[in-house]
Short mmCIF file of C-alpha atoms and ligand atoms in Angstrom, two decimals:
data_model
loop_
_atom_site.label_atom_id
_atom_site.label_comp_id
_atom_site.label_asym_id
_atom_site.label_seq_id
_atom_site.Cartn_x
_atom_site.Cartn_y
_atom_site.Cartn_z
CA MET A 62 -263.20 67.31 -28.05
CA VAL A 63 -266.34 65.49 -26.95
CA VAL A 64 -266.34 61.98 -25.50
CA VAL A 65 -269.67 60.15 -25.29
CA ILE A 66 -270.51 56.78 -23.79
CA GLY A 67 -273.61 55.06 -25.16
CA PHE A 68 -275.79 52.36 -23.58
CA GLU A 69 -277.94 50.14 -25.80
CA GLY A 70 -280.28 47.40 -24.61
CA SER A 71 -283.57 47.70 -26.51
CA ALA A 72 -283.61 44.06 -27.64
CA ASN A 73 -281.39 41.02 -26.98
CA LYS A 74 -278.03 42.78 -27.31
CA LEU A 75 -276.51 44.72 -24.47
CA GLY A 76 -273.90 47.15 -25.78
CA VAL A 77 -271.73 49.90 -24.33
CA GLY A 78 -269.67 52.03 -26.70
CA ILE A 79 -267.41 55.04 -26.39
CA VAL A 80 -267.03 57.56 -29.21
CA LYS A 81 -264.64 60.52 -29.31
CA ASP A 82 -265.23 62.99 -32.13
CA GLY A 83 -266.11 60.45 -34.80
CA ILE A 84 -263.72 57.76 -33.58
CA VAL A 85 -265.08 54.59 -32.03
CA LEU A 86 -262.80 53.92 -29.04
CA SER A 87 -264.60 50.79 -27.85
CA ASN A 88 -267.82 48.95 -28.58
CA PRO A 89 -268.22 45.70 -26.60
CA ARG A 90 -271.51 43.83 -26.74
CA HIS A 91 -273.08 40.80 -25.10
CA THR A 92 -275.94 38.97 -26.82
CA TYR A 93 -278.68 37.00 -25.08
CA ILE A 94 -278.94 33.77 -27.07
CA THR A 95 -281.93 31.47 -26.53
CA PRO A 96 -282.12 27.73 -27.39
CA PRO A 97 -283.14 26.73 -30.96
CA GLY A 98 -286.87 27.11 -31.57
CA GLN A 99 -287.25 29.84 -28.96
CA GLY A 100 -287.45 33.60 -29.13
CA PHE A 101 -286.36 35.97 -26.37
CA LEU A 102 -288.88 37.19 -23.81
CA PRO A 103 -288.70 40.70 -22.29
CA LYS A 104 -288.29 39.53 -18.68
CA ASP A 105 -285.44 37.11 -19.41
CA THR A 106 -283.74 39.58 -21.73
CA ALA A 107 -283.84 42.28 -19.05
CA LYS A 108 -282.29 39.80 -16.60
CA HIS A 109 -279.50 39.11 -19.09
CA HIS A 110 -278.81 42.84 -19.41
CA ARG A 111 -278.72 43.32 -15.62
CA GLU A 112 -276.33 40.40 -15.22
CA HIS A 113 -273.89 41.64 -17.85
CA ALA A 114 -274.17 45.43 -17.48
CA LEU A 115 -271.16 45.94 -15.22
CA ASP A 116 -268.87 43.60 -17.17
CA VAL A 117 -269.69 45.21 -20.51
CA LEU A 118 -269.32 48.70 -19.04
CA GLN A 119 -265.91 47.86 -17.56
CA LYS A 120 -264.83 46.37 -20.88
CA ALA A 121 -265.88 49.53 -22.73
CA LEU A 122 -263.82 51.72 -20.37
CA ASP A 123 -260.80 49.37 -20.45
CA GLU A 124 -260.72 48.98 -24.24
CA ALA A 125 -261.07 52.73 -24.74
CA ASN A 126 -258.42 53.27 -22.07
CA ILE A 127 -260.51 56.04 -20.62
CA SER A 128 -261.57 56.98 -17.11
CA PRO A 129 -265.05 58.26 -16.22
CA ASP A 130 -263.79 61.82 -15.67
CA GLU A 131 -262.80 62.04 -19.35
CA ILE A 132 -266.40 61.35 -20.45
CA ASP A 133 -268.56 64.37 -21.29
CA VAL A 134 -272.03 62.90 -21.66
CA ILE A 135 -273.98 59.68 -21.12
CA ALA A 136 -276.22 58.60 -24.00
CA TYR A 137 -278.79 55.82 -23.70
CA THR A 138 -281.55 54.28 -25.80
CA LYS A 139 -284.92 55.77 -24.91
CA GLY A 140 -286.79 53.57 -27.42
CA PRO A 141 -288.26 52.00 -29.45
CA GLY A 142 -287.80 48.49 -28.14
CA MET A 143 -288.88 45.98 -25.52
CA GLY A 144 -289.95 47.64 -22.27
CA ALA A 145 -288.12 45.64 -19.62
CA PRO A 146 -284.73 45.48 -21.40
CA LEU A 147 -284.93 49.22 -22.18
CA VAL A 148 -285.61 50.07 -18.54
CA SER A 149 -282.84 47.82 -17.20
CA THR A 150 -280.31 49.50 -19.46
CA ALA A 151 -281.57 53.04 -18.80
CA ILE A 152 -281.22 52.46 -15.03
CA VAL A 153 -277.53 51.64 -15.51
CA ALA A 154 -277.08 54.79 -17.62
CA ARG A 155 -278.89 56.97 -15.05
CA THR A 156 -276.88 55.47 -12.21
CA VAL A 157 -273.49 56.16 -13.79
CA ALA A 158 -274.63 59.64 -14.84
CA GLN A 159 -275.33 60.46 -11.19
CA LEU A 160 -272.19 58.74 -9.86
CA TRP A 161 -269.97 60.50 -12.37
CA ARG A 162 -272.00 63.76 -12.36
CA LYS A 163 -272.47 63.86 -16.12
CA PRO A 164 -275.34 65.14 -18.29
CA MET A 165 -277.50 62.64 -20.14
CA ILE A 166 -278.95 62.43 -23.58
CA ALA A 167 -281.89 60.24 -24.62
CA VAL A 168 -281.42 58.70 -28.06
CA ASN A 169 -283.90 57.25 -30.54
CA HIS A 170 -282.58 53.78 -31.41
CA CYS A 171 -283.37 54.09 -35.14
CA ILE A 172 -281.47 57.37 -35.34
CA GLY A 173 -278.53 55.64 -33.64
CA HIS A 174 -278.43 53.18 -36.54
CA ILE A 175 -278.61 55.96 -39.14
CA GLU A 176 -275.87 58.09 -37.55
CA MET A 177 -273.58 55.08 -37.06
CA GLY A 178 -274.08 54.12 -40.71
CA ARG A 179 -273.28 57.66 -41.86
CA LEU A 180 -270.17 57.80 -39.66
CA ILE A 181 -268.74 54.43 -40.71
CA THR A 182 -269.49 54.64 -44.44
CA GLY A 183 -269.14 58.36 -45.04
CA ALA A 184 -272.52 58.49 -46.79
CA VAL A 185 -273.67 62.11 -46.72
CA ASN A 186 -277.39 62.17 -47.46
CA PRO A 187 -278.48 58.62 -48.21
CA THR A 188 -281.88 57.02 -48.51
CA VAL A 189 -281.76 54.57 -45.61
CA LEU A 190 -283.14 51.06 -45.43
CA TYR A 191 -283.33 50.16 -41.75
CA VAL A 192 -283.99 46.46 -41.32
CA SER A 193 -283.79 44.48 -38.09
CA GLY A 194 -285.68 42.12 -35.81
CA GLY A 195 -287.92 44.91 -34.59
CA ASN A 196 -287.89 47.53 -37.34
CA THR A 197 -288.37 47.84 -41.08
CA GLN A 198 -288.37 51.37 -42.49
CA VAL A 199 -287.25 53.30 -45.55
CA ILE A 200 -286.06 56.69 -44.34
CA ALA A 201 -284.73 59.89 -45.90
CA TYR A 202 -283.78 63.21 -44.38
CA SER A 203 -285.86 66.26 -45.18
CA GLN A 204 -286.36 69.54 -43.32
CA ARG A 205 -284.99 68.59 -39.90
CA ARG A 206 -286.60 65.15 -39.69
CA TYR A 207 -285.71 61.65 -40.71
CA ARG A 208 -288.92 61.02 -42.65
CA ILE A 209 -290.36 57.54 -43.01
CA PHE A 210 -291.21 56.92 -46.67
CA GLY A 211 -292.24 53.32 -46.26
CA GLU A 212 -292.40 50.72 -43.50
CA THR A 213 -293.81 47.39 -42.49
CA ILE A 214 -297.48 47.46 -41.59
CA ASP A 215 -297.11 44.44 -39.30
CA ILE A 216 -293.96 42.54 -38.26
CA ALA A 217 -290.35 43.48 -39.02
CA VAL A 218 -288.47 41.60 -41.73
CA GLY A 219 -285.99 40.31 -39.15
CA ASN A 220 -288.82 39.00 -37.02
CA CYS A 221 -290.17 37.15 -40.07
CA LEU A 222 -286.76 35.52 -40.65
CA ASP A 223 -286.23 34.78 -36.94
CA ARG A 224 -289.59 33.11 -36.62
CA PHE A 225 -289.01 30.95 -39.67
CA ALA A 226 -285.67 29.92 -38.16
CA ARG A 227 -287.68 28.67 -35.17
CA VAL A 228 -289.80 26.48 -37.50
CA LEU A 229 -286.59 24.91 -38.82
CA LYS A 230 -285.11 24.73 -35.28
CA LEU A 231 -282.02 26.60 -36.46
CA SER A 232 -279.51 27.82 -33.91
CA ASN A 233 -279.85 31.38 -32.58
CA ASP A 234 -276.05 31.60 -32.35
CA PRO A 235 -274.77 34.07 -33.48
CA SER A 236 -278.25 34.97 -34.77
CA PRO A 237 -281.11 33.12 -36.46
CA GLY A 238 -280.83 35.38 -39.52
CA TYR A 239 -277.16 34.53 -40.00
CA ASN A 240 -277.98 30.82 -40.05
CA ILE A 241 -280.83 31.35 -42.54
CA GLU A 242 -278.39 33.27 -44.75
CA GLN A 243 -275.90 30.37 -44.71
CA LEU A 244 -278.58 27.77 -45.62
CA ALA A 245 -280.06 30.04 -48.31
CA LYS A 246 -276.73 30.01 -50.16
CA LYS A 247 -277.27 26.29 -50.86
CA GLY A 248 -280.94 26.66 -51.90
CA LYS A 249 -281.81 25.71 -55.49
CA LYS A 250 -285.56 25.31 -55.84
CA PHE A 251 -287.67 28.45 -55.51
CA LEU A 252 -291.02 28.29 -53.78
CA GLU A 253 -293.32 31.11 -54.78
CA LEU A 254 -294.45 33.04 -51.71
CA PRO A 255 -296.91 35.90 -51.23
CA TYR A 256 -295.20 39.14 -52.33
CA VAL A 257 -296.86 41.91 -50.35
CA VAL A 258 -296.02 45.49 -51.25
CA LYS A 259 -298.77 48.03 -50.61
CA GLY A 260 -297.74 51.36 -52.05
CA MET A 261 -294.61 52.29 -50.11
CA ASP A 262 -295.28 49.77 -47.34
CA VAL A 263 -294.61 46.07 -46.93
CA SER A 264 -296.26 43.28 -44.97
CA PHE A 265 -294.64 40.07 -43.77
CA SER A 266 -297.13 38.42 -41.44
CA GLY A 267 -299.25 36.74 -44.15
CA LEU A 268 -296.15 35.55 -45.93
CA LEU A 269 -294.83 34.11 -42.66
CA SER A 270 -298.10 32.27 -41.93
CA PHE A 271 -298.05 30.88 -45.47
CA ILE A 272 -294.56 29.40 -45.18
CA GLU A 273 -295.01 28.32 -41.53
CA GLU A 274 -298.12 26.34 -42.45
CA ARG A 275 -296.66 24.65 -45.50
CA ALA A 276 -293.06 24.07 -44.44
CA PRO A 277 -293.56 20.89 -42.36
CA GLN A 278 -295.37 19.08 -45.23
CA LEU A 279 -293.05 20.31 -47.97
CA LEU A 280 -290.04 19.18 -45.97
CA GLU A 281 -291.57 15.85 -45.01
CA LYS A 282 -292.47 14.99 -48.61
CA GLY A 283 -288.96 16.00 -49.65
CA GLU A 284 -290.33 18.45 -52.21
CA TYR A 285 -288.22 21.26 -50.79
CA SER A 286 -285.16 21.24 -48.56
CA PRO A 287 -284.66 23.64 -45.62
CA GLU A 288 -282.06 25.34 -47.85
CA ASP A 289 -284.67 25.85 -50.61
CA LEU A 290 -287.12 27.40 -48.18
CA CYS A 291 -284.54 29.77 -46.67
CA PHE A 292 -283.50 30.78 -50.19
CA SER A 293 -287.12 31.38 -51.29
CA LEU A 294 -287.94 33.37 -48.16
CA GLN A 295 -284.87 35.61 -48.44
CA GLU A 296 -285.32 36.26 -52.17
CA THR A 297 -288.96 37.23 -51.67
CA VAL A 298 -288.67 39.50 -48.63
CA PHE A 299 -285.50 41.19 -49.88
CA ALA A 300 -287.08 41.88 -53.28
CA MET A 301 -289.98 43.60 -51.51
CA LEU A 302 -287.54 45.78 -49.55
CA ILE A 303 -285.52 46.70 -52.63
CA GLU A 304 -288.69 47.70 -54.46
CA ILE A 305 -289.82 50.22 -51.83
CA THR A 306 -286.28 51.52 -51.34
CA GLU A 307 -285.95 52.15 -55.06
CA ARG A 308 -289.24 54.00 -55.15
CA ALA A 309 -288.13 56.24 -52.27
CA MET A 310 -284.83 56.93 -54.04
CA ALA A 311 -286.65 57.87 -57.24
CA HIS A 312 -288.92 60.20 -55.29
CA CYS A 313 -286.01 61.89 -53.48
CA GLY A 314 -283.64 61.90 -56.46
CA SER A 315 -281.23 60.09 -54.16
CA GLU A 316 -277.76 59.02 -55.29
CA GLU A 317 -276.85 57.15 -52.12
CA VAL A 318 -278.45 54.22 -50.35
CA LEU A 319 -277.42 53.06 -46.89
CA ILE A 320 -278.48 49.78 -45.28
CA VAL A 321 -278.51 49.67 -41.46
CA GLY A 322 -279.90 47.36 -38.77
CA GLY A 323 -279.13 43.73 -37.96
CA VAL A 324 -280.54 42.35 -41.23
CA GLY A 325 -278.34 44.89 -43.02
CA CYS A 326 -275.25 42.70 -42.69
CA ASN A 327 -276.91 40.02 -44.85
CA LYS A 328 -274.65 39.73 -47.91
CA ARG A 329 -277.47 38.65 -50.20
CA LEU A 330 -279.53 41.72 -49.30
CA GLN A 331 -276.46 43.89 -49.95
CA ALA A 332 -275.87 42.20 -53.33
CA MET A 333 -279.49 42.73 -54.42
CA MET A 334 -279.34 46.37 -53.31
CA GLU A 335 -276.07 46.82 -55.21
CA VAL A 336 -277.74 45.69 -58.47
CA MET A 337 -280.56 48.20 -57.99
CA ALA A 338 -278.17 50.99 -57.00
CA GLN A 339 -275.92 50.39 -60.02
CA GLU A 340 -278.87 50.44 -62.41
CA ARG A 341 -279.81 53.86 -61.03
CA GLY A 342 -276.23 55.18 -61.00
CA ALA A 343 -276.35 55.35 -57.20
CA LYS A 344 -273.85 54.22 -54.58
CA LEU A 345 -274.52 51.55 -51.96
CA TYR A 346 -273.22 51.93 -48.41
CA ALA A 347 -273.36 49.14 -45.85
CA THR A 348 -271.51 48.14 -42.69
CA ASP A 349 -270.53 44.82 -41.16
CA GLU A 350 -271.93 43.11 -38.07
CA ARG A 351 -269.86 45.23 -35.63
CA PHE A 352 -271.81 48.34 -36.53
CA CYS A 353 -275.10 47.28 -38.14
CA ILE A 354 -276.16 44.95 -35.34
CA ASP A 355 -277.35 46.86 -32.25
CA ASN A 356 -274.38 48.29 -30.34
CA GLY A 357 -273.46 50.96 -27.82
CA ALA A 358 -271.30 53.08 -30.12
CA MET A 359 -274.26 53.88 -32.37
CA ILE A 360 -276.09 55.38 -29.39
CA ALA A 361 -272.93 57.26 -28.41
CA GLN A 362 -272.55 58.60 -31.97
CA ALA A 363 -276.15 59.84 -32.22
CA GLY A 364 -275.68 61.30 -28.72
CA TRP A 365 -272.50 63.02 -29.88
CA GLU A 366 -274.36 64.71 -32.76
CA MET A 367 -277.22 65.74 -30.48
CA TYR A 368 -274.96 67.02 -27.69
CA ARG A 369 -272.86 69.07 -30.10
CA SER A 370 -276.00 70.72 -31.44
CA GLY A 371 -276.90 71.79 -27.90
CA GLN A 372 -279.21 69.04 -26.71
CA THR A 373 -279.21 67.31 -23.32
CA THR A 374 -282.00 65.49 -21.48
CA PRO A 375 -282.82 66.54 -17.88
CA LEU A 376 -282.49 63.60 -15.47
CA LYS A 377 -286.19 63.58 -14.65
CA GLU A 378 -287.00 63.14 -18.36
CA THR A 379 -284.67 60.18 -18.88
CA SER A 380 -287.51 57.69 -19.26
CA CYS A 381 -288.04 54.91 -21.81
CA THR A 382 -290.78 54.27 -24.32
CA GLN A 383 -291.53 51.16 -26.32
CA ARG A 384 -292.93 53.19 -29.21
CA PHE A 385 -290.79 56.05 -30.48
CA ARG A 386 -290.97 56.81 -34.17
CA THR A 387 -287.92 57.94 -36.11
CA ASP A 388 -289.71 61.08 -37.35
CA GLU A 389 -290.61 62.28 -33.83
CA VAL A 390 -287.07 63.58 -33.28
CA GLU A 391 -286.11 67.03 -34.51
CA VAL A 392 -282.75 66.62 -36.24
CA THR A 393 -280.92 69.65 -34.88
CA TRP A 394 -277.48 68.53 -36.09
CA ARG A 395 -278.00 68.51 -39.86
CA SER A 396 -278.62 71.36 -42.24
MG1 MG B 668 -281.82 47.93 -34.04
#
C-alpha cells in the first residue's frame, strides 16, 4: 500500500491531492481568479498560492482522513509552468517533506495529466491530446517515453481562448474558457478564421491576432455577435487539434484517444473528437473538470507510478524549471 500526497501550483490553480493505490482520497483546489479583461501574473499568482497553501493542505488531509505519518512520499510539480508559482508550491512540498521526514518525487506536470487521465478513464495505451492554458501537445507512448507527435509552435490553445475572453471582457470565473464555451453554444454565424496546421504542429498566435483586430469592428457594426465569434473560434481551433490528433492515431495505429488538460473538459471539443474516433473505430476517453483541470491528485498519481518503479528525488535536486518537456522523462513504470 502506497500513499502519495501531490502538490500542484504551476499556473493559477493551487491543488493538493492524496492518492492511495489508484484511489483518489482527496483533491481540494483553490483557483486564483482575476477580474474580467485581465490575465494572471506570476508574482500575484505565487502570492495566491502562498496565502492558500496551508488551508488547501489541511483540507486534503481532513478529507482523506489521513495523518502525515500514513503518507509514504511527497510529490510536487517540478515544471513546466510559471516560475514564481512553481517555486512557492515546491517550497511548501519541501517543507512538509522535511517536517514529516518523507522522501520526495519531482513530477513533470504534463505526465501528471496523462497518468490521471489513464487512472480515471481506464484507457490503457491512448494517443493523448493535452490541451490547456499553457500546453498543447499530441502525445503517444513509445519505448519508455511519452513522445510528442505534434504541438503548438507558439501559444497554447487555452491561452488563445483565454486571451479572446479578455477582448470580450468575459468573466474568469470559473474560467474564461468555460464562459467562451457557454457563449459558443448560442453562436449561429461562422466567421472564417486562419486555419494553421503545419505538418503535425499547430499555430494559434496569428489566428488570435486576426480575431483580436477584427472583433471590435465586427461587434460594433452588429455583423457578428460575441456568441458568433466564440463559436467560430472554438470550431476552428478544435478542428485543427482533431486533425493532428487523427494523424498521430493513424501513424500509431491507435484505438484509444484520451483528452487531458483544462481545455479537455470542453464538451464541444469532446463531441468533435468523438466523431473522429467513431469514424476510425476508436474509443474516446475524457474526464470532467475535477480531474482534467490542474489538480494535486494528478501529481500524486504520477508520483505513485514513479515511486513504485523505484524513483525518488534527493532533496537537493527538488528544484523547479519553467521548461520541462514531456519526452525528457524516462517512463520507468510502463512496459
Ligand atoms: Mg495543466
